[in-house]
Amino acid sequence: MTAADVTLYHWEPNANSGKPMLALVEKGVEFGSHYINMLEFDQHKPEYLAINPQGTIPAMTHGDKVLTESTAIMEYVDEAFAGPALMPADPRDRWRIRWWMKFMDQWLGPSFSMIGWCTFVGPSLAHKSEAEREAMIARIPLPERRAAWRKAMFAEFSESELAESKRRIGVGVALIEEDLGKREYIACDEYSLADINLFNSLYGLPVGNPELCGPDKTPNIWRWLMAVYQRPAVQKTWALGQGRFTDRFNAIMQELS
Ligand SMILES: N[C@@H](CCC(=O)N[C@@H](CS)C(=O)NCC(=O)O)C(=O)O
């Protein structure tokens, strides 16, 4: 089985879609890129449901294997293919990588996601009629995703849940700043899957949360962002985007360089 048998189904290089995209590019794995336009609900069309019946992205096929869950896909990519190791050998470093990925996936990432869905994803569908939006929601296979889309499309996120997400982002950014003061990268002195995981939610911080992140406020995050932005694989990955996320990436890269 070779890398030529790999197809990644993804949206923009951002959050969950961006994680396996960047891991594949860092490893130098050739892959077929299948863009799923999340805002057109491609992820709920029968062609994609045949790949991932849950109707969420990303998903990856390798030969006849179908892989889902962005962090687990990254671990698979690191183990299945040659190229630079994205997990170090030391057990304590590996534990810290997994600690950070769990923290992001379960605690901090969903808060970034809620703010993004409230400010960008939901409003992007405001041009559709209420009936069209209801029909889109009715096609979503997972009840929890149906609930999330309803809140985003009809601006139903409550004040208290948005406040909790903002609180978590503040706490998370402070913790990341503290740990980046202890070592070169987030989990150890080598670039790892944990950096890929975090970068996909944090690369927009200087624009999205200037009140929390900047060269004076968070010097360790700033140093880390500058180092990660400069990686050729990171630049190649964000060039695969089709819109606003790549524009934002390019604007911040100018600011950092
Ligand atoms: N835990 C999953 C989450 C997958 C997920 O919910 N992805 C979002 C995009 S970041 C999605 O597919 N949203 C589209 C939808 O719910 O219709 C992973 O990490 O892959």
mmCIF file of C-alpha atoms and ligand atoms in Angstrom:
data_model
loop_
_atom_site.group_PDB
_atom_site.id
_atom_site.type_symbol
_atom_site.label_atom_id
_atom_site.label_comp_id
_atom_site.label_asym_id
_atom_site.label_seq_id
_atom_site.Cartn_x
_atom_site.Cartn_y
_atom_site.Cartn_z
ATOM 1 C CA MET A 1 0.000 0.000 0.000
ATOM 2 C CA THR A 2 1.483 3.336 -0.950
ATOM 3 C CA ALA A 3 0.773 6.987 -0.260
ATOM 4 C CA ALA A 4 -0.647 7.240 -3.776
ATOM 5 C CA ASP A 5 -3.742 5.477 -2.460
ATOM 6 C CA VAL A 6 -4.578 8.314 -0.069
ATOM 7 C CA THR A 7 -7.532 10.662 -0.481
ATOM 8 C CA LEU A 8 -8.399 13.301 2.078
ATOM 9 C CA TYR A 9 -11.913 14.732 2.271
ATOM 10 C CA HIS A 10 -11.575 18.132 3.856
ATOM 11 C CA TRP A 11 -12.836 21.707 4.019
ATOM 12 C CA GLU A 12 -10.493 24.666 4.518
ATOM 13 C CA PRO A 13 -7.078 24.340 6.204
ATOM 14 C CA ASN A 14 -8.546 25.217 9.576
ATOM 15 C CA ALA A 15 -9.441 23.347 12.783
ATOM 16 C CA ASN A 16 -10.321 19.671 12.222
ATOM 17 C CA SER A 17 -9.875 19.662 8.433
ATOM 18 C CA GLY A 18 -6.492 21.360 8.672
ATOM 19 C CA LYS A 19 -5.027 18.818 11.085
ATOM 20 C CA PRO A 20 -4.683 15.827 8.715
ATOM 21 C CA MET A 21 -3.942 18.166 5.773
ATOM 22 C CA LEU A 22 -0.920 19.584 7.559
ATOM 23 C CA ALA A 23 0.207 16.200 8.939
ATOM 24 C CA LEU A 24 0.187 14.722 5.408
ATOM 25 C CA VAL A 25 2.107 17.680 3.967
ATOM 26 C CA GLU A 26 4.648 17.633 6.824
ATOM 27 C CA LYS A 27 5.274 13.932 6.146
ATOM 28 C CA GLY A 28 5.615 14.592 2.418
ATOM 29 C CA VAL A 29 2.752 12.196 1.579
ATOM 30 C CA GLU A 30 1.167 12.678 -1.839
ATOM 31 C CA PHE A 31 -2.595 12.638 -1.478
ATOM 32 C CA GLY A 32 -5.733 13.273 -3.457
ATOM 33 C CA SER A 33 -7.392 16.389 -2.092
ATOM 34 C CA HIS A 34 -11.189 16.228 -2.189
ATOM 35 C CA TYR A 35 -12.585 19.607 -1.173
ATOM 36 C CA ILE A 36 -15.878 19.418 0.710
ATOM 37 C CA ASN A 37 -17.641 22.766 0.743
ATOM 38 C CA MET A 38 -19.039 22.728 4.262
ATOM 39 C CA LEU A 39 -21.123 25.846 3.667
ATOM 40 C CA GLU A 40 -22.847 24.140 0.713
ATOM 41 C CA PHE A 41 -23.449 21.067 2.912
ATOM 42 C CA ASP A 42 -21.376 18.766 0.650
ATOM 43 C CA GLN A 43 -20.710 16.709 3.804
ATOM 44 C CA HIS A 44 -24.366 15.628 3.877
ATOM 45 C CA LYS A 45 -24.606 14.604 0.222
ATOM 46 C CA PRO A 46 -24.980 10.887 -0.566
ATOM 47 C CA GLU A 47 -21.540 10.680 -2.280
ATOM 48 C CA TYR A 48 -19.830 11.763 0.933
ATOM 49 C CA LEU A 49 -22.160 9.868 3.289
ATOM 50 C CA ALA A 50 -21.005 6.748 1.438
ATOM 51 C CA ILE A 51 -17.504 7.543 2.797
ATOM 52 C CA ASN A 52 -18.487 8.826 6.252
ATOM 53 C CA PRO A 53 -22.122 8.133 7.198
ATOM 54 C CA GLN A 54 -21.818 10.583 10.106
ATOM 55 C CA GLY A 55 -21.573 13.444 7.611
ATOM 56 C CA THR A 56 -18.657 15.159 9.334
ATOM 57 C CA ILE A 57 -15.267 16.161 7.968
ATOM 58 C CA PRO A 58 -12.448 15.309 7.686
ATOM 59 C CA ALA A 59 -12.252 11.700 6.497
ATOM 60 C CA MET A 60 -9.378 9.949 4.788
ATOM 61 C CA THR A 61 -9.217 6.838 2.671
ATOM 62 C CA HIS A 62 -6.031 4.796 2.369
ATOM 63 C CA GLY A 63 -6.634 1.990 -0.096
ATOM 64 C CA ASP A 64 -9.833 0.373 1.124
ATOM 65 C CA LYS A 65 -9.490 1.725 4.668
ATOM 66 C CA VAL A 66 -11.703 4.642 5.738
ATOM 67 C CA LEU A 67 -10.387 6.751 8.604
ATOM 68 C CA THR A 68 -12.256 9.422 10.558
ATOM 69 C CA GLU A 69 -11.536 11.648 13.608
ATOM 70 C CA SER A 70 -8.944 14.293 12.809
ATOM 71 C CA THR A 71 -6.504 13.647 15.658
ATOM 72 C CA ALA A 72 -6.635 9.872 15.216
ATOM 73 C CA ILE A 73 -6.062 10.368 11.460
ATOM 74 C CA MET A 74 -2.954 12.440 12.235
ATOM 75 C CA GLU A 75 -1.581 9.642 14.422
ATOM 76 C CA TYR A 76 -2.293 7.132 11.649
ATOM 77 C CA VAL A 77 -0.529 9.329 9.085
ATOM 78 C CA ASP A 78 2.512 9.642 11.327
ATOM 79 C CA GLU A 79 2.737 5.891 11.864
ATOM 80 C CA ALA A 80 1.763 4.623 8.405
ATOM 81 C CA PHE A 81 4.078 6.728 6.263
ATOM 82 C CA ALA A 82 7.776 7.507 6.026
ATOM 83 C CA GLY A 83 8.934 11.100 6.467
ATOM 84 C CA PRO A 84 9.842 13.170 9.514
ATOM 85 C CA ALA A 85 8.523 11.741 12.795
ATOM 86 C CA LEU A 86 5.791 13.873 14.346
ATOM 87 C CA MET A 87 5.860 11.939 17.640
ATOM 88 C CA PRO A 88 9.140 11.828 19.597
ATOM 89 C CA ALA A 89 10.435 8.632 21.240
ATOM 90 C CA ASP A 90 10.401 9.820 24.869
ATOM 91 C CA PRO A 91 7.310 8.520 26.731
ATOM 92 C CA ARG A 92 6.872 11.713 28.787
ATOM 93 C CA ASP A 93 6.963 13.859 25.645
ATOM 94 C CA ARG A 94 4.432 11.535 24.034
ATOM 95 C CA TRP A 95 2.216 11.835 27.103
ATOM 96 C CA ARG A 96 2.414 15.665 26.930
ATOM 97 C CA ILE A 97 1.519 15.612 23.227
ATOM 98 C CA ARG A 98 -1.532 13.488 23.970
ATOM 99 C CA TRP A 99 -2.436 15.702 26.947
ATOM 100 C CA TRP A 100 -2.451 18.811 24.762
ATOM 101 C CA MET A 101 -4.383 17.151 21.943
ATOM 102 C CA LYS A 102 -7.056 15.969 24.383
ATOM 103 C CA PHE A 103 -7.225 19.428 25.938
ATOM 104 C CA MET A 104 -7.721 20.983 22.508
ATOM 105 C CA ASP A 105 -10.159 18.423 21.132
ATOM 106 C CA GLN A 106 -12.382 18.197 24.192
ATOM 107 C CA TRP A 107 -12.084 21.492 26.043
ATOM 108 C CA LEU A 108 -10.608 24.427 24.142
ATOM 109 C CA GLY A 109 -11.267 23.558 20.477
ATOM 110 C CA PRO A 110 -15.072 23.412 20.847
ATOM 111 C CA SER A 111 -14.993 26.935 22.316
ATOM 112 C CA PHE A 112 -13.053 28.318 19.346
ATOM 113 C CA SER A 113 -15.485 26.455 17.147
ATOM 114 C CA MET A 114 -18.576 27.914 18.847
ATOM 115 C CA ILE A 115 -17.296 31.467 18.378
ATOM 116 C CA GLY A 116 -16.437 30.737 14.727
ATOM 117 C CA TRP A 117 -19.826 29.177 14.045
ATOM 118 C CA CYS A 118 -21.584 32.097 15.691
ATOM 119 C CA THR A 119 -19.630 34.855 13.948
ATOM 120 C CA PHE A 120 -18.839 33.315 10.547
ATOM 121 C CA VAL A 121 -20.405 29.946 9.684
ATOM 122 C CA GLY A 122 -24.010 30.783 10.647
ATOM 123 C CA PRO A 123 -24.018 34.284 9.092
ATOM 124 C CA SER A 124 -22.521 32.837 5.852
ATOM 125 C CA LEU A 125 -25.894 31.124 5.259
ATOM 126 C CA ALA A 126 -28.038 34.153 6.050
ATOM 127 C CA HIS A 127 -28.794 34.610 2.313
ATOM 128 C CA LYS A 128 -30.742 31.309 2.279
ATOM 129 C CA SER A 129 -34.440 31.385 3.089
ATOM 130 C CA GLU A 130 -35.687 29.916 6.335
ATOM 131 C CA ALA A 131 -37.272 27.017 4.421
ATOM 132 C CA GLU A 132 -33.973 26.277 2.639
ATOM 133 C CA ARG A 133 -32.117 26.309 5.948
ATOM 134 C CA GLU A 134 -34.675 23.996 7.559
ATOM 135 C CA ALA A 135 -34.333 21.588 4.612
ATOM 136 C CA MET A 136 -30.531 21.630 5.011
ATOM 137 C CA ILE A 137 -30.850 20.880 8.724
ATOM 138 C CA ALA A 138 -33.269 18.007 8.070
ATOM 139 C CA ARG A 139 -30.614 16.218 5.945
ATOM 140 C CA ILE A 140 -27.971 16.174 8.742
ATOM 141 C CA PRO A 141 -27.453 12.631 10.038
ATOM 142 C CA LEU A 142 -26.166 13.323 13.595
ATOM 143 C CA PRO A 143 -28.644 14.918 16.039
ATOM 144 C CA GLU A 144 -25.860 16.836 17.820
ATOM 145 C CA ARG A 145 -24.686 18.357 14.527
ATOM 146 C CA ARG A 146 -28.291 19.219 13.668
ATOM 147 C CA ALA A 147 -28.537 21.101 16.987
ATOM 148 C CA ALA A 148 -25.236 22.934 16.356
ATOM 149 C CA TRP A 149 -26.298 23.996 12.855
ATOM 150 C CA ARG A 150 -29.684 25.188 14.100
ATOM 151 C CA LYS A 151 -28.017 27.408 16.694
ATOM 152 C CA ALA A 152 -25.566 28.785 14.118
ATOM 153 C CA MET A 153 -28.146 29.387 11.382
ATOM 154 C CA PHE A 154 -30.755 30.981 13.617
ATOM 155 C CA ALA A 155 -28.354 32.790 15.999
ATOM 156 C CA GLU A 156 -29.522 30.704 18.950
ATOM 157 C CA PHE A 157 -26.272 30.446 20.918
ATOM 158 C CA SER A 158 -27.095 31.681 24.423
ATOM 159 C CA GLU A 159 -25.252 34.545 26.138
ATOM 160 C CA SER A 160 -24.076 32.170 28.851
ATOM 161 C CA GLU A 161 -22.621 29.545 26.500
ATOM 162 C CA LEU A 162 -20.822 32.222 24.471
ATOM 163 C CA ALA A 163 -19.466 33.730 27.704
ATOM 164 C CA GLU A 164 -18.212 30.298 28.791
ATOM 165 C CA SER A 165 -16.470 29.811 25.432
ATOM 166 C CA LYS A 166 -14.778 33.208 25.751
ATOM 167 C CA ARG A 167 -13.707 32.346 29.301
ATOM 168 C CA ARG A 168 -12.203 29.045 28.113
ATOM 169 C CA ILE A 169 -10.321 30.781 25.299
ATOM 170 C CA GLY A 170 -8.819 33.210 27.840
ATOM 171 C CA VAL A 171 -7.804 30.370 30.189
ATOM 172 C CA GLY A 172 -6.487 28.224 27.321
ATOM 173 C CA VAL A 173 -4.382 31.002 25.786
ATOM 174 C CA ALA A 174 -2.822 31.745 29.210
ATOM 175 C CA LEU A 175 -1.964 28.075 29.710
ATOM 176 C CA ILE A 176 -0.429 27.782 26.245
ATOM 177 C CA GLU A 177 1.636 30.934 26.857
ATOM 178 C CA GLU A 178 2.889 29.468 30.137
ATOM 179 C CA ASP A 179 3.900 26.115 28.638
ATOM 180 C CA LEU A 180 5.573 27.660 25.591
ATOM 181 C CA GLY A 181 7.788 29.463 28.106
ATOM 182 C CA LYS A 182 9.082 26.087 29.288
ATOM 183 C CA ARG A 183 10.076 24.537 25.974
ATOM 184 C CA GLU A 184 10.575 25.230 22.277
ATOM 185 C CA TYR A 185 7.261 23.765 21.095
ATOM 186 C CA ILE A 186 4.046 23.095 22.982
ATOM 187 C CA ALA A 187 4.781 19.584 24.218
ATOM 188 C CA CYS A 188 8.553 19.117 23.836
ATOM 189 C CA ASP A 189 11.546 20.680 22.128
ATOM 190 C CA GLU A 190 10.575 19.154 18.787
ATOM 191 C CA TYR A 191 7.707 20.113 16.507
ATOM 192 C CA SER A 192 5.029 17.449 16.925
ATOM 193 C CA LEU A 193 1.416 16.482 16.290
ATOM 194 C CA ALA A 194 0.470 18.661 19.265
ATOM 195 C CA ASP A 195 1.783 21.761 17.463
ATOM 196 C CA ILE A 196 -0.175 20.811 14.339
ATOM 197 C CA ASN A 197 -3.299 20.330 16.429
ATOM 198 C CA LEU A 198 -2.971 23.651 18.263
ATOM 199 C CA PHE A 199 -1.827 25.695 15.292
ATOM 200 C CA ASN A 200 -4.999 24.843 13.397
ATOM 201 C CA SER A 201 -7.060 26.669 15.999
ATOM 202 C CA LEU A 202 -4.518 29.320 17.032
ATOM 203 C CA TYR A 203 -3.050 30.620 13.763
ATOM 204 C CA GLY A 204 -5.752 33.302 13.580
ATOM 205 C CA LEU A 205 -5.333 34.511 17.173
ATOM 206 C CA PRO A 206 -3.490 37.756 16.315
ATOM 207 C CA VAL A 207 -6.536 38.846 14.269
ATOM 208 C CA GLY A 208 -9.357 37.008 16.032
ATOM 209 C CA ASN A 209 -8.269 37.765 19.593
ATOM 210 C CA PRO A 210 -5.857 40.729 19.576
ATOM 211 C CA GLU A 211 -6.953 41.496 23.137
ATOM 212 C CA LEU A 212 -5.416 38.163 24.227
ATOM 213 C CA CYS A 213 -2.445 37.663 21.907
ATOM 214 C CA GLY A 214 0.356 39.920 20.697
ATOM 215 C CA PRO A 215 4.138 40.285 20.798
ATOM 216 C CA ASP A 216 4.024 42.024 24.203
ATOM 217 C CA LYS A 217 1.057 40.224 25.768
ATOM 218 C CA THR A 218 2.054 36.686 24.781
ATOM 219 C CA PRO A 219 5.725 36.691 23.689
ATOM 220 C CA ASN A 220 6.012 32.901 23.849
ATOM 221 C CA ILE A 221 2.969 32.318 21.632
ATOM 222 C CA TRP A 222 4.268 35.009 19.263
ATOM 223 C CA ARG A 223 7.669 33.283 18.973
ATOM 224 C CA TRP A 224 5.961 29.923 18.388
ATOM 225 C CA LEU A 225 3.563 31.362 15.782
ATOM 226 C CA MET A 226 6.501 32.925 13.916
ATOM 227 C CA ALA A 227 8.348 29.585 13.892
ATOM 228 C CA VAL A 228 5.326 27.545 12.767
ATOM 229 C CA TYR A 229 4.184 30.066 10.135
ATOM 230 C CA GLN A 230 7.630 29.816 8.539
ATOM 231 C CA ARG A 231 7.482 26.062 8.019
ATOM 232 C CA PRO A 232 7.272 25.262 4.280
ATOM 233 C CA ALA A 233 4.620 22.584 4.937
ATOM 234 C CA VAL A 234 2.438 25.104 6.764
ATOM 235 C CA GLN A 235 2.630 27.587 3.888
ATOM 236 C CA LYS A 236 1.932 24.829 1.353
ATOM 237 C CA THR A 237 -1.081 23.636 3.355
ATOM 238 C CA TRP A 238 -2.711 27.062 3.690
ATOM 239 C CA ALA A 239 -2.191 27.624 -0.044
ATOM 240 C CA LEU A 240 -4.632 24.712 -0.555
ATOM 241 C CA GLY A 241 -7.473 26.776 0.914
ATOM 242 C CA GLN A 242 -10.039 28.476 -1.284
ATOM 243 C CA GLY A 243 -10.951 31.616 0.586
ATOM 244 C CA ARG A 244 -11.018 33.627 3.731
ATOM 245 C CA PHE A 245 -8.883 31.295 5.888
ATOM 246 C CA THR A 246 -5.988 31.448 3.439
ATOM 247 C CA ASP A 247 -6.383 35.238 3.132
ATOM 248 C CA ARG A 248 -6.257 35.528 6.921
ATOM 249 C CA PHE A 249 -3.197 33.240 7.063
ATOM 250 C CA ASN A 250 -1.374 35.347 4.438
ATOM 251 C CA ALA A 251 -2.228 38.622 6.197
ATOM 252 C CA ILE A 252 -0.920 37.361 9.541
ATOM 253 C CA MET A 253 2.207 35.928 7.931
ATOM 254 C CA GLN A 254 3.009 39.416 6.587
ATOM 255 C CA GLU A 255 2.552 40.840 10.079
ATOM 256 C CA LEU A 256 4.849 38.231 11.626
ATOM 257 C CA SER A 257 7.664 38.502 9.066
HETATM 258 N N1 LIG B 1 -14.230 14.945 16.335
HETATM 259 C C1 LIG B 1 -14.349 15.092 14.897
HETATM 260 C C2 LIG B 1 -15.207 16.298 14.615
HETATM 261 C C3 LIG B 1 -15.624 16.383 13.177
HETATM 262 C C4 LIG B 1 -16.508 17.586 12.944
HETATM 263 O O1 LIG B 1 -17.496 17.788 13.667
HETATM 264 N N2 LIG B 1 -16.169 18.380 11.929
HETATM 265 C C5 LIG B 1 -16.918 19.554 11.615
HETATM 266 C C6 LIG B 1 -16.031 20.565 10.918
HETATM 267 S S1 LIG B 1 -14.714 21.146 11.922
HETATM 268 C C7 LIG B 1 -18.002 19.191 10.622
HETATM 269 O O2 LIG B 1 -17.925 18.205 9.933
HETATM 270 N N3 LIG B 1 -18.997 20.047 10.529
HETATM 271 C C8 LIG B 1 -19.968 19.942 9.486
HETATM 272 C C9 LIG B 1 -21.291 19.500 9.975
HETATM 273 O O3 LIG B 1 -21.457 19.245 11.155
HETATM 274 O O4 LIG B 1 -22.178 19.451 9.129
HETATM 275 C C10 LIG B 1 -12.942 15.247 14.295
HETATM 276 O O5 LIG B 1 -12.042 15.712 15.003
HETATM 277 O O6 LIG B 1 -12.730 14.878 13.137
#
